[in-house]
Short mmCIF file of C-alpha atoms and ligand atoms in Angstrom, two decimals:
data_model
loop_
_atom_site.label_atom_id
_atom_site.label_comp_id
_atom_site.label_asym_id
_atom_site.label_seq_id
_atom_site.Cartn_x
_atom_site.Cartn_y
_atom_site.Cartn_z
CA UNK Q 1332 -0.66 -35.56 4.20
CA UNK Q 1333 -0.74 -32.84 1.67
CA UNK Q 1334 -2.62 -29.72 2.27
CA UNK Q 1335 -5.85 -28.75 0.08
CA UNK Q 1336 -4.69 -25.06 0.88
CA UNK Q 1337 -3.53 -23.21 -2.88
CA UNK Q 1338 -1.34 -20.02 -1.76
CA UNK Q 1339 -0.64 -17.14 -3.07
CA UNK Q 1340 2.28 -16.42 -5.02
CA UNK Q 1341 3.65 -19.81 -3.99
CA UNK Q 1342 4.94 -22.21 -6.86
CA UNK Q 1343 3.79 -25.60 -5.20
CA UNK Q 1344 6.09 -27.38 -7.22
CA UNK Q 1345 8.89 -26.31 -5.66
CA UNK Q 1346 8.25 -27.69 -2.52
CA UNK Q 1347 9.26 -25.06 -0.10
CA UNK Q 1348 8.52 -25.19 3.32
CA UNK Q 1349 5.27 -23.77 4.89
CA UNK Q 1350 5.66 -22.85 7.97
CA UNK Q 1351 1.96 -23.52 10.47
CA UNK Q 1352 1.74 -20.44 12.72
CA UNK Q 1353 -0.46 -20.92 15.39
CA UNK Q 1354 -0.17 -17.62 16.99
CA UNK Q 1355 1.40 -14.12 17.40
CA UNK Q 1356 2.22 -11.49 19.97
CA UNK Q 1357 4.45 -7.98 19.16
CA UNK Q 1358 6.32 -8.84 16.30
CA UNK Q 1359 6.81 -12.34 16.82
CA UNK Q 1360 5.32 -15.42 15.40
CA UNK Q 1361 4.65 -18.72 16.78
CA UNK Q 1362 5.09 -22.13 15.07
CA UNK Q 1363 2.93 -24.92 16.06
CA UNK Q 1364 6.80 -26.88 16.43
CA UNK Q 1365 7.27 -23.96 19.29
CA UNK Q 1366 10.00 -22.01 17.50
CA UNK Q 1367 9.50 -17.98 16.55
CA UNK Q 1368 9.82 -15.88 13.65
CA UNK Q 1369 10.68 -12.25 13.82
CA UNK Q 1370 8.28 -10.81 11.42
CA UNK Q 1371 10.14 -8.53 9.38
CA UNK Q 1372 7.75 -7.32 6.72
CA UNK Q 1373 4.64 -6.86 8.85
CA UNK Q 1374 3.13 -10.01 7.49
CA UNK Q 1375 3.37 -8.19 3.80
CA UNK Q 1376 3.16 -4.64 5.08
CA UNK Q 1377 -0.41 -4.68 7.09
CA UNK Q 1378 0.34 -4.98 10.90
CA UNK Q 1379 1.31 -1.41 12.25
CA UNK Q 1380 1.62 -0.98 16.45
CA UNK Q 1381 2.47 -5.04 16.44
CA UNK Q 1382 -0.06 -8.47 15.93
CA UNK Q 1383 -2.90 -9.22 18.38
CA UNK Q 1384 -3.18 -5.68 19.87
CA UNK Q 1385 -5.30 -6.01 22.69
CA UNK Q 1386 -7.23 -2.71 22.17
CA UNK Q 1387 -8.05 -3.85 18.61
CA UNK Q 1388 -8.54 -7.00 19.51
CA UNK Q 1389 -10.87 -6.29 22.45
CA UNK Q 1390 -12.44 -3.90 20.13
CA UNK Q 1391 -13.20 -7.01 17.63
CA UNK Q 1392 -14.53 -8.85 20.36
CA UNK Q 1393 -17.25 -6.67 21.63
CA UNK Q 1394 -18.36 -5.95 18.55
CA UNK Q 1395 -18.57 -9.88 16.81
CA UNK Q 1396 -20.74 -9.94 19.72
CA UNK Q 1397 -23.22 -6.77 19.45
CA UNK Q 1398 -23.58 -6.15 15.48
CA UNK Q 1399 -21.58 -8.58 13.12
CA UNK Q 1400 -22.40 -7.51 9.16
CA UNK Q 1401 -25.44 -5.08 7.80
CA UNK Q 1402 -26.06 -4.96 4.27
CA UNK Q 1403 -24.50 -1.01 3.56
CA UNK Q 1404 -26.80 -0.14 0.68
CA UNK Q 1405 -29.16 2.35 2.51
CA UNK Q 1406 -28.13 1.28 6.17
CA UNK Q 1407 -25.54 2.71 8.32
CA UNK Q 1408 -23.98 1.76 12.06
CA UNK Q 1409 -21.99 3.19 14.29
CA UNK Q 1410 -18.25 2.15 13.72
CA UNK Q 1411 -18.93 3.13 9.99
CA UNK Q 1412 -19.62 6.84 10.91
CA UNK Q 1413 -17.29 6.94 13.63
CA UNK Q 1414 -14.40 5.54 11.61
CA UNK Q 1415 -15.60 7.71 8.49
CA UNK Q 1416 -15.69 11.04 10.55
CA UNK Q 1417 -11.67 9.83 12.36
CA UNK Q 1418 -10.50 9.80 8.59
CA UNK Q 1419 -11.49 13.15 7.23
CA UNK Q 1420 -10.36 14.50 10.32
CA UNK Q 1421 -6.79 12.55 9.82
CA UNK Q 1422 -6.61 12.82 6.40
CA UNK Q 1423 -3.90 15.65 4.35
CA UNK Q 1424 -6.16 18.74 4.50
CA UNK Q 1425 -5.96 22.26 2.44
CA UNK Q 1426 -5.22 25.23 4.56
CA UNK Q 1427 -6.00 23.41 7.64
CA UNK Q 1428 -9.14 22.23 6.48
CA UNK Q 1429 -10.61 18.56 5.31
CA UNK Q 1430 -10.24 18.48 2.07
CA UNK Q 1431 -11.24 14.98 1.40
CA UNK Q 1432 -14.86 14.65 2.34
CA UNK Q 1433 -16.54 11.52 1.43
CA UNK Q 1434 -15.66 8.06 2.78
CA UNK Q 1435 -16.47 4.64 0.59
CA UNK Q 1436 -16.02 1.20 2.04
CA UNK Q 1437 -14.43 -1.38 0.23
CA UNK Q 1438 -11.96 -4.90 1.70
CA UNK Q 1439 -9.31 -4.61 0.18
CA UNK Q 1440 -6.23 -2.39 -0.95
CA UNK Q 1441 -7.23 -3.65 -4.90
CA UNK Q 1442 -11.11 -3.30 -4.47
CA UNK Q 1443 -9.80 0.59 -3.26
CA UNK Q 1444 -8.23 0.92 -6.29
CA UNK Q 1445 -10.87 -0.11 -8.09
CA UNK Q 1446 -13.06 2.23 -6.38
CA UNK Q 1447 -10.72 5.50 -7.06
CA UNK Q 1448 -10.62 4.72 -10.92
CA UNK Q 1449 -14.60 3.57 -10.87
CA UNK Q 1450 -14.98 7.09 -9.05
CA UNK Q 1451 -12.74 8.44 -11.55
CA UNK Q 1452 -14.35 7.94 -14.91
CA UNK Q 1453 -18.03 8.05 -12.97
CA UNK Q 1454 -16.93 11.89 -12.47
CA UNK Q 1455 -15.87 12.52 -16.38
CA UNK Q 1456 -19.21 10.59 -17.20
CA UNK Q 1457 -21.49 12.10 -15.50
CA UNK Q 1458 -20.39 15.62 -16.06
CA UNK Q 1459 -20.22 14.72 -19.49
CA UNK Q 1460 -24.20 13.90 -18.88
CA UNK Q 1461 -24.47 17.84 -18.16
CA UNK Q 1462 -22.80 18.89 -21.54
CA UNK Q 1463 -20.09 20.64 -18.62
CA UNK Q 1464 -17.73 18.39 -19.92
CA UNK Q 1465 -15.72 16.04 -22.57
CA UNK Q 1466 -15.72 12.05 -21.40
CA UNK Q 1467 -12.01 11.00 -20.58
CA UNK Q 1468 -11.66 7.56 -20.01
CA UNK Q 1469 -7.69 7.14 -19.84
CA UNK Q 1470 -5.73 6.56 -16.73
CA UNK Q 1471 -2.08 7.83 -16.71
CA UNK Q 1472 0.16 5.29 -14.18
CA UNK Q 1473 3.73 5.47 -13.04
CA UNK Q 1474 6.45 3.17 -14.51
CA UNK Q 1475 7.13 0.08 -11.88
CA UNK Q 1476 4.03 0.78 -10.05
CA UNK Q 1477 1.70 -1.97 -8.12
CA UNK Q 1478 -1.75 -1.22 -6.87
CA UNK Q 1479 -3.29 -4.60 -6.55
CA UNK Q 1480 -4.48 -8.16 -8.36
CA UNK Q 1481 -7.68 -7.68 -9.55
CA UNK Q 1482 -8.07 -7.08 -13.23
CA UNK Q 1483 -8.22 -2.89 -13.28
CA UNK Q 1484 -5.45 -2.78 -10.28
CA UNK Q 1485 -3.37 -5.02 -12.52
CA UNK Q 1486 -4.21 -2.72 -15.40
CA UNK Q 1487 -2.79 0.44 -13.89
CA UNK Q 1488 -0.04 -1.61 -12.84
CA UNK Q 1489 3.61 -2.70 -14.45
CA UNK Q 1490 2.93 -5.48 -16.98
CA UNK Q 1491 5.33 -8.65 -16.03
CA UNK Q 1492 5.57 -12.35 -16.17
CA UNK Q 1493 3.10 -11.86 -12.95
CA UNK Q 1494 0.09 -10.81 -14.84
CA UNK Q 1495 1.05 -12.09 -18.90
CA UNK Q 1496 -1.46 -14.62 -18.65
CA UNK Q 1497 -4.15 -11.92 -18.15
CA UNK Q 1498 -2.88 -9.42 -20.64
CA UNK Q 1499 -5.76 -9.76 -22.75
CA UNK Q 1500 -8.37 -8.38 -20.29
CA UNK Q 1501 -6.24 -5.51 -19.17
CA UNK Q 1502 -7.18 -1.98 -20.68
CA UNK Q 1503 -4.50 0.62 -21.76
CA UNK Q 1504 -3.06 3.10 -19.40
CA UNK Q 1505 0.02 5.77 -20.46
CA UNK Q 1506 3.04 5.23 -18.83
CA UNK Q 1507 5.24 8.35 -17.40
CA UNK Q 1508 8.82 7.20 -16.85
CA UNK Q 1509 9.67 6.70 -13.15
CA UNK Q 1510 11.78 9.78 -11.91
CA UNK Q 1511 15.06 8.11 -11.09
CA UNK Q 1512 17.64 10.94 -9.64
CA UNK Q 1513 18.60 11.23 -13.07
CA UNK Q 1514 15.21 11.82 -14.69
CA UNK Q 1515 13.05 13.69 -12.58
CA UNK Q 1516 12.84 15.87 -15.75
CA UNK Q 1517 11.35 13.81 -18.11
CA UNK Q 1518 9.28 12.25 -15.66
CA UNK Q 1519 7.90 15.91 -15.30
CA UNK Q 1520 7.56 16.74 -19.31
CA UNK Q 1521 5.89 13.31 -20.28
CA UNK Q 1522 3.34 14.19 -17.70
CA UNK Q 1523 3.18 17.08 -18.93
CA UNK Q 1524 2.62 15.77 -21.99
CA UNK Q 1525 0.67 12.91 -21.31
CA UNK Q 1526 -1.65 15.35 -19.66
CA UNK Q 1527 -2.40 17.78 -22.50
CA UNK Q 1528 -4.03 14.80 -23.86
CA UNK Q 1529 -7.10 15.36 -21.62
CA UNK Q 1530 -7.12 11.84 -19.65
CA UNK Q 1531 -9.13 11.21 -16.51
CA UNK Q 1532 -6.78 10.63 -13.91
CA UNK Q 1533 -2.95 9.93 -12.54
CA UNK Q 1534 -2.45 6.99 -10.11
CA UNK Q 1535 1.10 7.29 -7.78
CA UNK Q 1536 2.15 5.45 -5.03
CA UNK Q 1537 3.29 8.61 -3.26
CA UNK Q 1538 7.09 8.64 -2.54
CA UNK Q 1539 7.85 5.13 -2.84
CA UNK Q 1540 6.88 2.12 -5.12
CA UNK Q 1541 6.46 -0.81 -2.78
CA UNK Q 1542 6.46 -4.07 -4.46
CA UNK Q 1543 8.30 -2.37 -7.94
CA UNK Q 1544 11.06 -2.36 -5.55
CA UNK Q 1545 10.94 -0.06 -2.78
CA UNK Q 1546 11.95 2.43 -5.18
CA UNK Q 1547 11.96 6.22 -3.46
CA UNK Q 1548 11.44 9.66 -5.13
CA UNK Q 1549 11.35 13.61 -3.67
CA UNK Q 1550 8.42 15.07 -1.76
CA UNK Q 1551 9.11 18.29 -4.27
CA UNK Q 1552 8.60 16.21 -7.02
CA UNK Q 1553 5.34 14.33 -5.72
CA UNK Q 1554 4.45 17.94 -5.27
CA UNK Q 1555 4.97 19.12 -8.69
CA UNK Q 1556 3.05 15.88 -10.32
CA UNK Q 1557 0.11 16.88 -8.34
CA UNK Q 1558 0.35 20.59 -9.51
CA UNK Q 1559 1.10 19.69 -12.91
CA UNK Q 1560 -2.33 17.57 -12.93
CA UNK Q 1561 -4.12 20.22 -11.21
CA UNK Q 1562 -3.23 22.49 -13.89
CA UNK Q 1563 -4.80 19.93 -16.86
CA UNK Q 1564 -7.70 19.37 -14.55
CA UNK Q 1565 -6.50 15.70 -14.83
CA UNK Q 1566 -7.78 13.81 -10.93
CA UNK Q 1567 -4.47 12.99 -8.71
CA UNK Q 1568 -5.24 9.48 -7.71
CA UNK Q 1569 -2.58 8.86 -4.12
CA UNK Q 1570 -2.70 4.96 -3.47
CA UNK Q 1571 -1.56 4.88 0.22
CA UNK Q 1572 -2.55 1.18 0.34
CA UNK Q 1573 1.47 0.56 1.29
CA UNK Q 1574 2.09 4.26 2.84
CA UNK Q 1575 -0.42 5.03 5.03
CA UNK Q 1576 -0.36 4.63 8.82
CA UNK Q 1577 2.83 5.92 9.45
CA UNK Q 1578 5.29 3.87 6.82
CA UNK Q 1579 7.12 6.90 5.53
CA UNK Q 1580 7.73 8.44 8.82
CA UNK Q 1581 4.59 10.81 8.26
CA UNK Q 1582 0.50 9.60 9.14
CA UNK Q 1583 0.22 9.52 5.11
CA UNK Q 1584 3.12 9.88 2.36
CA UNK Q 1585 1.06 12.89 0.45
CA UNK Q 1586 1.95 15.11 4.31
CA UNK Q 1587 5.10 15.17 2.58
CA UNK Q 1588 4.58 16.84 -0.21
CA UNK Q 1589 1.75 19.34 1.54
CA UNK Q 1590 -0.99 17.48 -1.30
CA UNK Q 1591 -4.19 16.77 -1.29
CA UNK Q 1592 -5.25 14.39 -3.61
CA UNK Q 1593 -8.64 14.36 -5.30
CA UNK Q 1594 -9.06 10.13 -4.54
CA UNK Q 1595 -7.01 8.77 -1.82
CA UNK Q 1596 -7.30 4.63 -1.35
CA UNK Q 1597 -6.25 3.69 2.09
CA UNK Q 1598 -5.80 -0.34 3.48
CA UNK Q 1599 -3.34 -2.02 4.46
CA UNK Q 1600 -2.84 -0.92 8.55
CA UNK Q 1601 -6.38 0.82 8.62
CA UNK Q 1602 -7.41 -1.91 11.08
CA UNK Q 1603 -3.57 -2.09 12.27
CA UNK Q 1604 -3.33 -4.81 10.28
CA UNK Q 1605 -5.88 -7.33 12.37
CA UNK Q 1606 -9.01 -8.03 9.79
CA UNK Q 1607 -9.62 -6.99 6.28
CA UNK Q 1608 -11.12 -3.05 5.63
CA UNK Q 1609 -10.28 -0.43 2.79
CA UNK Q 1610 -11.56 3.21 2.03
CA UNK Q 1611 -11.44 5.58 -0.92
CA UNK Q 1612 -11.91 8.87 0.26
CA UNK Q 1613 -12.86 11.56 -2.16
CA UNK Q 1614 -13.43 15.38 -2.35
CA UNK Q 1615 -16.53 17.39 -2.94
CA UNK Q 1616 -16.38 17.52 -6.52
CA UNK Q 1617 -15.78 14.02 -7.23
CA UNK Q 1618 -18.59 13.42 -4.72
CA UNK Q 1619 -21.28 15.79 -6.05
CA UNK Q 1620 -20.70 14.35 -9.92
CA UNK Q 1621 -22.48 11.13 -8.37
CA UNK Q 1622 -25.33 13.29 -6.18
CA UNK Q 1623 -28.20 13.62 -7.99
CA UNK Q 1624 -32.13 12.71 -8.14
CA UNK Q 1625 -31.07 10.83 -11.44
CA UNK Q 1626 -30.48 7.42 -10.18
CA UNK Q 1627 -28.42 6.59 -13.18
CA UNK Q 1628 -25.96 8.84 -11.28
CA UNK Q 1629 -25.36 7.09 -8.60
CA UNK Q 1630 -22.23 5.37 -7.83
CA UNK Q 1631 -22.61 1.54 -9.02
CA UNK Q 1632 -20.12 -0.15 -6.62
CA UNK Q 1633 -21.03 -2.17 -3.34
CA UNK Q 1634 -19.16 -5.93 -2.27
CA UNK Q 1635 -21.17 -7.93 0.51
CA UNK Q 1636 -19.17 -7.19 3.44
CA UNK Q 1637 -18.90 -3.25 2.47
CA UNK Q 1638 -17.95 -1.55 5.91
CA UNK Q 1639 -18.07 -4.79 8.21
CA UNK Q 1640 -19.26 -3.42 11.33
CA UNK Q 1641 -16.66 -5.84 13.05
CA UNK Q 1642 -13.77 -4.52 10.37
CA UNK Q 1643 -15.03 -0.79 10.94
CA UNK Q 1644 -14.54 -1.51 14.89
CA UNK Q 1645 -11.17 -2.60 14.45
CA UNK Q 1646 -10.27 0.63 12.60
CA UNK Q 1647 -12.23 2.68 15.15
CA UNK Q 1648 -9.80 1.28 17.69
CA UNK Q 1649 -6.97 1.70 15.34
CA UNK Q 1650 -7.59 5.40 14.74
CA UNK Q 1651 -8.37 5.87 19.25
CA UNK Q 1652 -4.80 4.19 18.89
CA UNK Q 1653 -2.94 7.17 16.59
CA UNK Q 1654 -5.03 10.04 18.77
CA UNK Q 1655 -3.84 8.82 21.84
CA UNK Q 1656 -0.92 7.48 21.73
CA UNK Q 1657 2.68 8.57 20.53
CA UNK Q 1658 2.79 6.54 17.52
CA UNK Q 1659 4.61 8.90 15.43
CA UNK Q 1660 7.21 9.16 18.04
CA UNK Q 1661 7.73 5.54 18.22
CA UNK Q 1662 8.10 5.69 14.33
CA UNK Q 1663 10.95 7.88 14.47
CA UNK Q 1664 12.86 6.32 16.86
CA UNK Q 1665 12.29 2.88 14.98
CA UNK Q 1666 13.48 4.93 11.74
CA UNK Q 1667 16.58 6.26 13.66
CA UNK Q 1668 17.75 2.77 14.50
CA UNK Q 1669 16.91 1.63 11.30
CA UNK Q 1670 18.61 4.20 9.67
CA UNK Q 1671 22.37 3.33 11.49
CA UNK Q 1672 22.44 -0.24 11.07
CA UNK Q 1673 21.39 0.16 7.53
CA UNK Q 1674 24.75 2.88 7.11
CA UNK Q 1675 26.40 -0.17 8.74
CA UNK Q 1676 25.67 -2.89 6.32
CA UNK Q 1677 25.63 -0.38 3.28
CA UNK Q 1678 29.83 -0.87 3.61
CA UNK Q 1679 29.53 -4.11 2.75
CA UNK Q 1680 30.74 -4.98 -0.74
CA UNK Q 1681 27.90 -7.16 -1.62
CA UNK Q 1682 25.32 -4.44 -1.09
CA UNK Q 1683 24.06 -1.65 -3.52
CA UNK Q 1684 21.85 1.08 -3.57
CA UNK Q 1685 20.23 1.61 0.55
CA UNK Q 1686 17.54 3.24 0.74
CA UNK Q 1687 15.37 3.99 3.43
CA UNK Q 1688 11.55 6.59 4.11
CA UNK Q 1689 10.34 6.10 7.67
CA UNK Q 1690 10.09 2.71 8.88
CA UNK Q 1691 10.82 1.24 5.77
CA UNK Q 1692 14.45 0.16 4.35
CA UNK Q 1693 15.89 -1.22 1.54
CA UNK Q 1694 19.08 -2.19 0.37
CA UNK Q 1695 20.15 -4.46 -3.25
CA UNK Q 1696 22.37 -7.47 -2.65
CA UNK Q 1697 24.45 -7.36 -5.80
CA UNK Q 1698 24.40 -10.89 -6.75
CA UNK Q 1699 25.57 -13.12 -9.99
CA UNK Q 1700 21.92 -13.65 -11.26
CA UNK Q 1701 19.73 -11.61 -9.60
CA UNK Q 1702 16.75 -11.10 -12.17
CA UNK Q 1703 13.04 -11.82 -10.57
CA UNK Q 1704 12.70 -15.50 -11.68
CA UNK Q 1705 16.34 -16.07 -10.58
CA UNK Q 1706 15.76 -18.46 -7.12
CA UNK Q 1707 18.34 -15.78 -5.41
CA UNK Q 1708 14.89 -14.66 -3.92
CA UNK Q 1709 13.44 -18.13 -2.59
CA UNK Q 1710 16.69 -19.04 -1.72
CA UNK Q 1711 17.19 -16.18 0.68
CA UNK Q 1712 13.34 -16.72 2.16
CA UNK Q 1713 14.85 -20.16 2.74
CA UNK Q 1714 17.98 -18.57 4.74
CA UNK Q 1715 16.39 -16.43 6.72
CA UNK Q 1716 13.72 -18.50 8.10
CA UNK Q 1717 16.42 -20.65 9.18
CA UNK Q 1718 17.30 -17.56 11.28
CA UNK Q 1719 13.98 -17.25 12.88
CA UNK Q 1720 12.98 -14.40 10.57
CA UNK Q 1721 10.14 -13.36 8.01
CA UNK Q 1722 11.56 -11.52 5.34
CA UNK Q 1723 10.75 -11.65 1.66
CA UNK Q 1724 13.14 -9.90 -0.66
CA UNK Q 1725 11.86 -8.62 -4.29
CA UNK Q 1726 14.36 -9.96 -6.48
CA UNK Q 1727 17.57 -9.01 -4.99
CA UNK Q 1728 16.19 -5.88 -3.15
CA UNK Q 1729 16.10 -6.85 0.75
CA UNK Q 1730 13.87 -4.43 2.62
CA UNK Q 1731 12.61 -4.60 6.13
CA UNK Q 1732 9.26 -3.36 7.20
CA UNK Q 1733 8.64 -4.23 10.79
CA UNK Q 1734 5.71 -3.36 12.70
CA UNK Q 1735 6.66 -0.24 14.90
CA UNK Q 1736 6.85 -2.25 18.26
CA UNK Q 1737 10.04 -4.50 16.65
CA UNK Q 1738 12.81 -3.71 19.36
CA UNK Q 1739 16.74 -3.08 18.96
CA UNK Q 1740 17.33 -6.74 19.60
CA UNK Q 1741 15.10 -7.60 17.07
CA UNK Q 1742 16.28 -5.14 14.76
CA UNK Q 1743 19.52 -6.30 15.76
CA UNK Q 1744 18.80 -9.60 14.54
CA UNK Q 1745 17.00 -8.52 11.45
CA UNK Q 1746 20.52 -6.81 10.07
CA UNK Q 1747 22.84 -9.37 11.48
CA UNK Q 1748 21.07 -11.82 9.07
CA UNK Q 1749 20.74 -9.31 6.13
CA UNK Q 1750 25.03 -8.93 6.77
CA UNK Q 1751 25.44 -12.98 6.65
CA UNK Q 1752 23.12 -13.01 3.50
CA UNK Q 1753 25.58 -10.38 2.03
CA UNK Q 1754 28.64 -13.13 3.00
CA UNK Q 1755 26.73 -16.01 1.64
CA UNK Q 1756 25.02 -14.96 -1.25
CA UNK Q 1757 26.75 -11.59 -2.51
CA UNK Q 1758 29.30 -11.61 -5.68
CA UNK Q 1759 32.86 -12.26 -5.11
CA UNK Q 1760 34.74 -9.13 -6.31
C1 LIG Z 1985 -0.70 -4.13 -1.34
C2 LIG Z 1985 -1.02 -3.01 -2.25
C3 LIG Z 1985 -2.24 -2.95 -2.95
C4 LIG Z 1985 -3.23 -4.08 -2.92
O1 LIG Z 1985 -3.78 -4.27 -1.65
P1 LIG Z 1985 -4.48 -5.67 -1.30
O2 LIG Z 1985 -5.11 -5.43 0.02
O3 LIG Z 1985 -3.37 -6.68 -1.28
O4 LIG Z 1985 -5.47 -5.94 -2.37
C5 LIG Z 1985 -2.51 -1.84 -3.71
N1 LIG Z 1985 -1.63 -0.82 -3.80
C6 LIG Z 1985 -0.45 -0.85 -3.17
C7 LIG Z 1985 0.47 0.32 -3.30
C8 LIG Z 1985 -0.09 -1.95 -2.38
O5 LIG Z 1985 1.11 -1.99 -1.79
#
């Protein structure tokens, strides 16, 4: 029987297998046949401590059953507040203080997005409402960069053969050359550049561009893009839909580079990857341009299930989770072990370029036809869940992105597989 189900990013017409998971426990997958799957990637980069944590979980539970969904507009709850209040506090601060003050829901990493570059150009409008200001409408964006599917998400992102279809509803956005080892410099001066032109904001994925590639650049120069805006007045937009909780080794990726930005969109692992939830936080200033007894003002953005109580509870126990626990400590000992097996497999011939920030590495199988519509990429997903794993390479770049309770069998497992793909699949010198 053939399923109704239409997936994403899945050519149907090819066939591939779809494998039925009926449940999950740590990092590991269950198929209704009774075989496992090591989840490699987190389920695509969302599930943090491990799946079906039982504080979240519990934490979902009580709450389905006490206060499900309120509409947002003008109404509050508890979890809301509470999880508001546990990200200002967590949040990169200046000179010890919150910096980023304001909290809006949103349900996904894209609708985040959307929010930070709504917020954005609602700030150059309405100071341009008080004369205090010119409007500036454009965004500046990184080259490779991803921040989402929806139509302004796919706008600030790289154009491809993934969004062609839809290049007629995108807007314009400048693009400053990604700072490759080789050209941090001219990354620097076309921003530079870019931002004597007076646009509204900069978007980054701080230190590393997730689905461009896992591509990693310097804390110092993160640092020095935000300064260089902050000298134009141009708003530093962080995306830390992919970095946040604990990825790079650090809580969030801007920690780094001691920034704060103006707009920070967080998703992804702010539930610990159980049940949908986003937030853009913002500071003061980008806050205040929207307060006002002008209702014009206000900021025009809500979605039905803004702040889910039973989403918000999930993050609530999330957040209890990072307070209390060691999780940082459990990330650096996952990074360590990553970190020696992927020296390891770098020998091989058939591998290129490893790279690895926190819990996150990356390595490119130099292969005969590697380009993104090659099938080196579905043929790999095809080899390695013959091996019992989930892993889905970009291209030719393999990366692993377990959830932090993956052990060193696992792990072992995970690179043992990445070395026979190398064998298999690697050019012949
Ligand atoms: C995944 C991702 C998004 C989009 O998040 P969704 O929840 O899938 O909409 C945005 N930005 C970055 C950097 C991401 O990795």
């Amino acid at each position: 029987m053939t399923s109704p189900v239409w997936h994403p990013f899945t050519q149907h017409g090819l066939n591939e297998p779809i494998p039925h998971i009926v449940r999950a426990e740590g990092a590991v997958l269950h198929l209704a046949n009774g075989a496992t799957l090591i989840d490699g990637i987190s389920s695509w980069w969302v599930t943090t401590h491990g799946h079906c944590h039982p504080r979240i979980a519990a934490a979902i539970g009580r709450q389905a059953a006490q206060l499900d969904q309120l509409i947002f507009a003008g109404y509050t709850h508890g979890p809301a507040e509470e999880v508001a209040r546990g990200l200002i506090d967590l949040a990169p601060c200046a000179d010890g203080q919150p910096a980023l003050k304001h909290v809006f829901y949103s349900d996904s990493g894209s609708t985040a997005v959307e929010v930070a570059l709504k917020m954005a150009l609602g700030y150059w409008h309405n100071l341009a409402l008080d004369g205090r200001e010119e409007v500036r409408s454009r965004i500046l964006v990184l080259e490779h960069s991803y921040h989402g599917d929806t139509i302004g998400a796919m706008s600030v992102g790289a154009r491809g053969v993934y969004n062609a279809a839809w290049a007629p509803l995108l807007f314009d956005v400048d693009t400053i050359p990604f700072p490759a080892h080789d050209r941090e410099q001219a990354c620097l001066d076309a921003l530079e550049a870019a931002c004597a032109q007076k646009p509204a904001a900069f978007i980054v994925e701080p230190l590393i561009l997730g689905a461009g590639g896992m591509l990693v650049y310097s804390a110092p120069l993160l640092r020095e893009m935000a300064a260089i805006c902050r000298r134009h007045g141009v708003l530093f937009i962080a995306d830390e839909v992919m970095t946040g909780w604990g990825r790079t080794g650090t809580l969030f990726a801007c920690e780094q580079a001691g920034i704060v930005p103006d707009i920070m969109a967080v998703a992804k692992g702010i539930t610990g990857g159980a049940i949908p939830l986003a937030a853009t936080l913002a500071t003061a200033p980008i806050f205040d341009a929207h307060r006002s007894t002008d209702r014009a003002r206000l900021f025009y953005h809500s979605s039905s299930y803004t702040a889910n109580a039973i989403a918000c509870a999930a993050a609530a126990a999330n957040l209890a989770i990072w307070r209390e626990e060691d999780v940082l400590g459990r990330i650096a000992a996952l990074a360590e072990g990553m970190a020696t097996r992927l020296d390891e497999l770098a020998r091989h011939p058939a591998f290129a370029h490893p790279r690895q920030l926190g819990a996150i590495a990356a390595i490119d199988l130099v292969a005969p036809d590697a380009g993104y519509l090659s099938d080196l990429a579905p043929r790999l997903r095809a080899f390695f869940l013959e091996r019992g794993l989930l892993l889905r390479p970009l291209g030719n770049t393999i990366y692993l992105m377990p959830p932090y309770c993956v052990d060193a069998d696992q792990l072992d497992s995970l690179f043992a597989a990445l070395h026979a793909a190398g064998e298999i699949f690697g050019a012949q010198p």
